[in-house]
Amino acid sequence: MIYDKIDPALAAAFDDFKRRGRASLVNHAGVLGLVSTAPVPKPARVVVFVDCDEAASFEHLAGDGGRGVTLNQAEGRIRTGIVALDSLERLSEQDSVHRIVPARPLRLHMDVAPAKVDLPAFRNRSGLTGQGVVVGIVDSGIESTHPAFAGRILRLWDQTLPGPGVPEGSYGAELTGELLQVSQDKVGHGTHVSGIAVGSDETYGGVAPGADLVVVKTDLLDAHVADGVRYAFRVAAELNRPAVVNLSLGGQADAHDGTDPMSAVIDAQAGPGRIVCCSAGNEGTDNVHAQVRVGEGRTRRVSCSMATWSPGGVAPVAVLNGWYAGDDAMAVAVVAPSGKQTPFQAVATDESPVRTYQFPEGSIRVTTPGIDPANGDHNFLVEILPAPSATGVAPGTAASPPGSWGLRLRGDHVTTDGRVDMWSVDPTAAQFTGKAVHDALKIGSPGVASRAVTVASYTTKVEWFDVMGHPHEVGLELDDISAFSSEGPRRDGVDKPDVAAPGAMIASSMSVNSGVPIDDLVDDRNTVKAGTSMASPFVAGVVALLLERDPALDPEGVKALLRAHCAIPGKPAAGFDPKWGYGLLDTGGL
Amino acid sequence: MNWAKLDAALAAAVGEVGEVGDAADRHLAVLIDVDPAAPDSAERALARPGISLQAARGEPVTASLTPGEVADLSDQPWVRRISLARALRLHGGRQEPR
C-alpha cells in the first residue's frame, strides 16, 4: 500500500478494516461512500475518485462478484468507481494512479445560491423552466459536449475562426450540430456562464434548464460583441422565440453614461421579448476612477501609480480616459515621476488633437478632441508606455517606486462645477492614488446601457470542498454584496446596477479545454468561479423563466418586476444603493 | 479628415497629422454612427468598404476601415461619429484571496 496516494479518511478506514474486519467500517460509514458494511457475501467496497493518468487502463484489476476495481470511465484524469477494500493496495501501487479519495456525502452548502434567492419556490410554484426561450451567450465560447447542454445549443457563431461570417459580420464561422465541437472554450468562462443560466445538472443545475442556447464566441472587441447581440436576437426572431442575451463582460474606455456605441446597439436591439443582461464589473476594490473639480483658471493634479516592467516582459500601457462637461474646456498635461511635465494641451477641433511626447521615463500620447456628438461632453485620452525598469511591480502597491505619474488639469473655460471624471482602462497597468480616488461610477459599457439589466454580485458561499476532498475558503463576507462588485451610478446619475444576484462562489459547468486547477473542481464536470460574470447569467436565467410566462415582456417591464422583488438588508423597500442596485433579488414572489 | 467626428481613441489610433499616410494599410475595427436620415448615397458609400447600412438603420454599424477610409467617411455629412472598437474584459474567474 502506498499511503501517500490515499486520502487520510480512506486510509483510516482501510486500517480499521484490516485490523478489526468489516464490522469496524460502521464507524466510517457517515463520512465515506461505503457501499456495504453489513456481513453479506459481497466484499466491503468503497466509492472513490481516482486521480490518474489520462489514458491509464485498470482492466487488469477488475474482479468478479464485486471484487477488484470497477471504474465508470475508461479514460480521463479524474475517474469515479467502486473499489473493493481488499483491492485498494493493488490500486495504490499502480504507477498511473496519483491519488485515491473516497466519495463523500454531498453537503447542502455546495449549491446554496438558488435557495438564497428562493428560486426553488418560484420554479416549483410556477413550473417554469425556460422552455421555448432562447438564451444568448456572448462570451468565450462553450464546451458543446458538456452534458449540461445536450441537444440545446441551436447555433454557435465563433468570431475567432476563419470563415465567411454571418449577416451581422463577415468574419468567423457559424456552426451547428456535430460541427459545434470545432469551436472550443479554452477559457472556461462562457461554459460556466452558460451553465448558470441554463445548465441541466442534478446538483449544479442552471436557473432555466429548459431554455435553448445561441452562443457567440467573441474576440471581446466591443464592436464584435455588439454584432453578437444582433446575431442572437436575429436567430431567435427567425425561430419566433423570445430571447435574453447575457453579456458577462465590460470595460472602462467609454463615457460611463450609456451613450457609447455598444450601449446604443443594445438599447436599439432590446424590446418586447428581447432582453439584455450585463454584469456590473469587478472593480469594486480597484482604484480605477478619480474625480476632481477644476475652477476657471485653476489647475488640479490627479496622481496615479503605474506598473513597471522588466525588459523581456509584457509592457503595460496605461490608458487614462477622462470626461467633463461640453460647456467647459480643460487643458491636460502629464507629469512624469521625475517631475518633468508635458506642455498643457488644449482642446483641438480644426486639426489633429493628438500629440506624442518622449520622456526618459516613458512615451506619452495625449488626445484632446472637441465635443463628442453622442453626449455633448469632452473626452480626453492619456496613454503612457513606461520605459522598462529593473523590476516589475504591480500598481498601487507599497512597493511602487517613489514618485508617481500625474495628470494636471487646467480650467481654461469653466462654466459648470468643473467636474472631471477619469478612469484607468486597465487596472493592472495603472490605478489612481491620493485624494482624487472616487469609489463610484465604476460601471462601464455595456453595463451602463439604459435598457440593459445590470447585475451586481452577492456572496452566497465562501467555502467548498474540491474534488479531492480538500476544503477551500475565500476571504469574502458571506451573505453580503461582494467586495469586488463595481459601484454605480452612471456618470449622468442614472441608477446602476439594477439588481444583485449570487456571484460568489458559484459552482457550474466546466470546459474540459480550459485547464481548471484541482482546487476549483467540485466534481469532474463542474468548477467554482466568482465575479459579476456569475451573477448576470443568474438573472438572465430568471428572465428566461419570465419570458416563458410572458414572451412580450419588455426591458422596462422586466426591470419593474425585478425591482419590486429586491431588497437591501437594513434599507427601506425600493431604495437604491450604488453597490447593491435595488437589492438582492428575491424570486419567491415573482 | 474631420477630426471632430472621431472619438479620442480613434484619433489617437489614426495618429498625428502627417502620420496618417504611413498607416495606410492598417485596418481599424470601428463603430460608425450614421444619421438615420442619411440619403441613399450613404448606402452606396458604405458598401464600398463592405458595410451594410440597410440592416442596422438607427444604430451604429460596425466595420473594419483603413485610416484613409476613416478620413473619407468622417467628411461625409451623414456620418455623426466614428468610434474605435475597444477590447473588453470578462467579468468572471476572479482569484479571491484564500
Tab-separated table of N, CA and C in Angstrom, chain A residues 7 17 25 94 110 120 186 208 217 262 297 314 320 327 360 370 374 380 403 442 458 498 509 514 524 568 571:
chain	number	residue	atom	x	y	z
A	7	ASP	N	-6.229	9.128	0.490
A	7	ASP	CA	-6.831	10.145	1.343
A	7	ASP	C	-6.793	9.668	2.806
A	17	PHE	N	-10.337	-1.754	8.831
A	17	PHE	CA	-10.843	-2.939	8.138
A	17	PHE	C	-9.836	-4.089	8.242
A	25	LEU	N	-16.154	-0.956	9.902
A	25	LEU	CA	-16.463	0.056	8.888
A	25	LEU	C	-17.692	0.890	9.248
A	94	GLN	N	-0.353	1.072	-8.527
A	94	GLN	CA	-0.249	1.321	-9.965
A	94	GLN	C	0.476	2.652	-10.190
A	110	MET	N	-22.954	23.182	-0.835
A	110	MET	CA	-22.294	23.131	-2.120
A	110	MET	C	-23.133	23.814	-3.197
A	120	PRO	N	-36.020	27.881	-5.888
A	120	PRO	CA	-36.778	26.615	-5.935
A	120	PRO	C	-38.277	26.835	-5.724
A	186	LYS	N	-11.589	27.603	-24.467
A	186	LYS	CA	-10.328	27.335	-23.772
A	186	LYS	C	-10.165	28.196	-22.526
A	208	ALA	N	-32.598	28.146	-15.717
A	208	ALA	CA	-33.614	27.847	-16.735
A	208	ALA	C	-33.180	26.635	-17.555
A	217	LYS	N	-18.970	32.992	-29.648
A	217	LYS	CA	-17.613	33.049	-29.091
A	217	LYS	C	-16.977	34.294	-29.676
A	262	MET	N	-21.703	50.725	-28.293
A	262	MET	CA	-22.183	49.389	-27.923
A	262	MET	C	-23.476	49.486	-27.121
A	297	GLY	N	-9.386	78.918	-14.623
A	297	GLY	CA	-8.023	79.396	-14.459
A	297	GLY	C	-7.205	78.631	-13.425
A	314	VAL	N	6.073	41.840	-20.521
A	314	VAL	CA	4.990	42.475	-21.272
A	314	VAL	C	4.875	43.925	-20.824
A	320	LEU	N	-5.640	56.388	-19.640
A	320	LEU	CA	-6.498	57.146	-18.739
A	320	LEU	C	-7.540	57.884	-19.576
A	327	ASP	N	-19.635	72.280	-21.965
A	327	ASP	CA	-19.589	73.739	-21.800
A	327	ASP	C	-18.253	74.216	-21.239
A	360	PRO	N	12.379	60.279	-20.683
A	360	PRO	CA	13.194	59.122	-20.276
A	360	PRO	C	12.371	58.062	-19.548
A	370	GLY	N	-12.505	67.702	-29.776
A	370	GLY	CA	-13.656	68.537	-29.476
A	370	GLY	C	-14.784	67.705	-28.887
A	374	ALA	N	-22.200	62.412	-29.334
A	374	ALA	CA	-23.152	61.493	-28.711
A	374	ALA	C	-23.711	62.040	-27.403
A	380	PHE	N	-10.962	63.240	-23.072
A	380	PHE	CA	-9.536	63.265	-23.391
A	380	PHE	C	-8.932	61.919	-23.028
A	403	GLY	N	7.726	58.446	-6.144
A	403	GLY	CA	7.265	59.339	-7.192
A	403	GLY	C	6.218	58.628	-8.001
A	442	LYS	N	-18.053	53.225	-11.387
A	442	LYS	CA	-17.093	52.284	-11.967
A	442	LYS	C	-17.714	51.304	-12.959
A	458	TYR	N	-23.547	39.108	-5.298
A	458	TYR	CA	-23.823	38.862	-3.881
A	458	TYR	C	-23.153	37.541	-3.521
A	498	ASP	N	-28.776	47.471	-11.480
A	498	ASP	CA	-30.203	47.341	-11.261
A	498	ASP	C	-30.514	46.418	-10.083
A	509	SER	N	-20.872	24.589	-14.808
A	509	SER	CA	-20.261	23.739	-15.838
A	509	SER	C	-18.821	24.128	-16.140
A	514	SER	N	-10.251	23.986	-20.672
A	514	SER	CA	-9.829	25.226	-20.035
A	514	SER	C	-8.795	25.054	-18.934
A	524	ASP	N	-16.135	16.121	-11.553
A	524	ASP	CA	-15.411	16.009	-12.815
A	524	ASP	C	-16.016	16.852	-13.933
A	568	ILE	N	-32.517	45.437	-0.025
A	568	ILE	CA	-31.189	45.652	0.555
A	568	ILE	C	-31.340	45.505	2.055
A	571	LYS	N	-32.318	48.396	4.661
A	571	LYS	CA	-32.750	49.619	3.982
A	571	LYS	C	-34.226	49.504	3.628
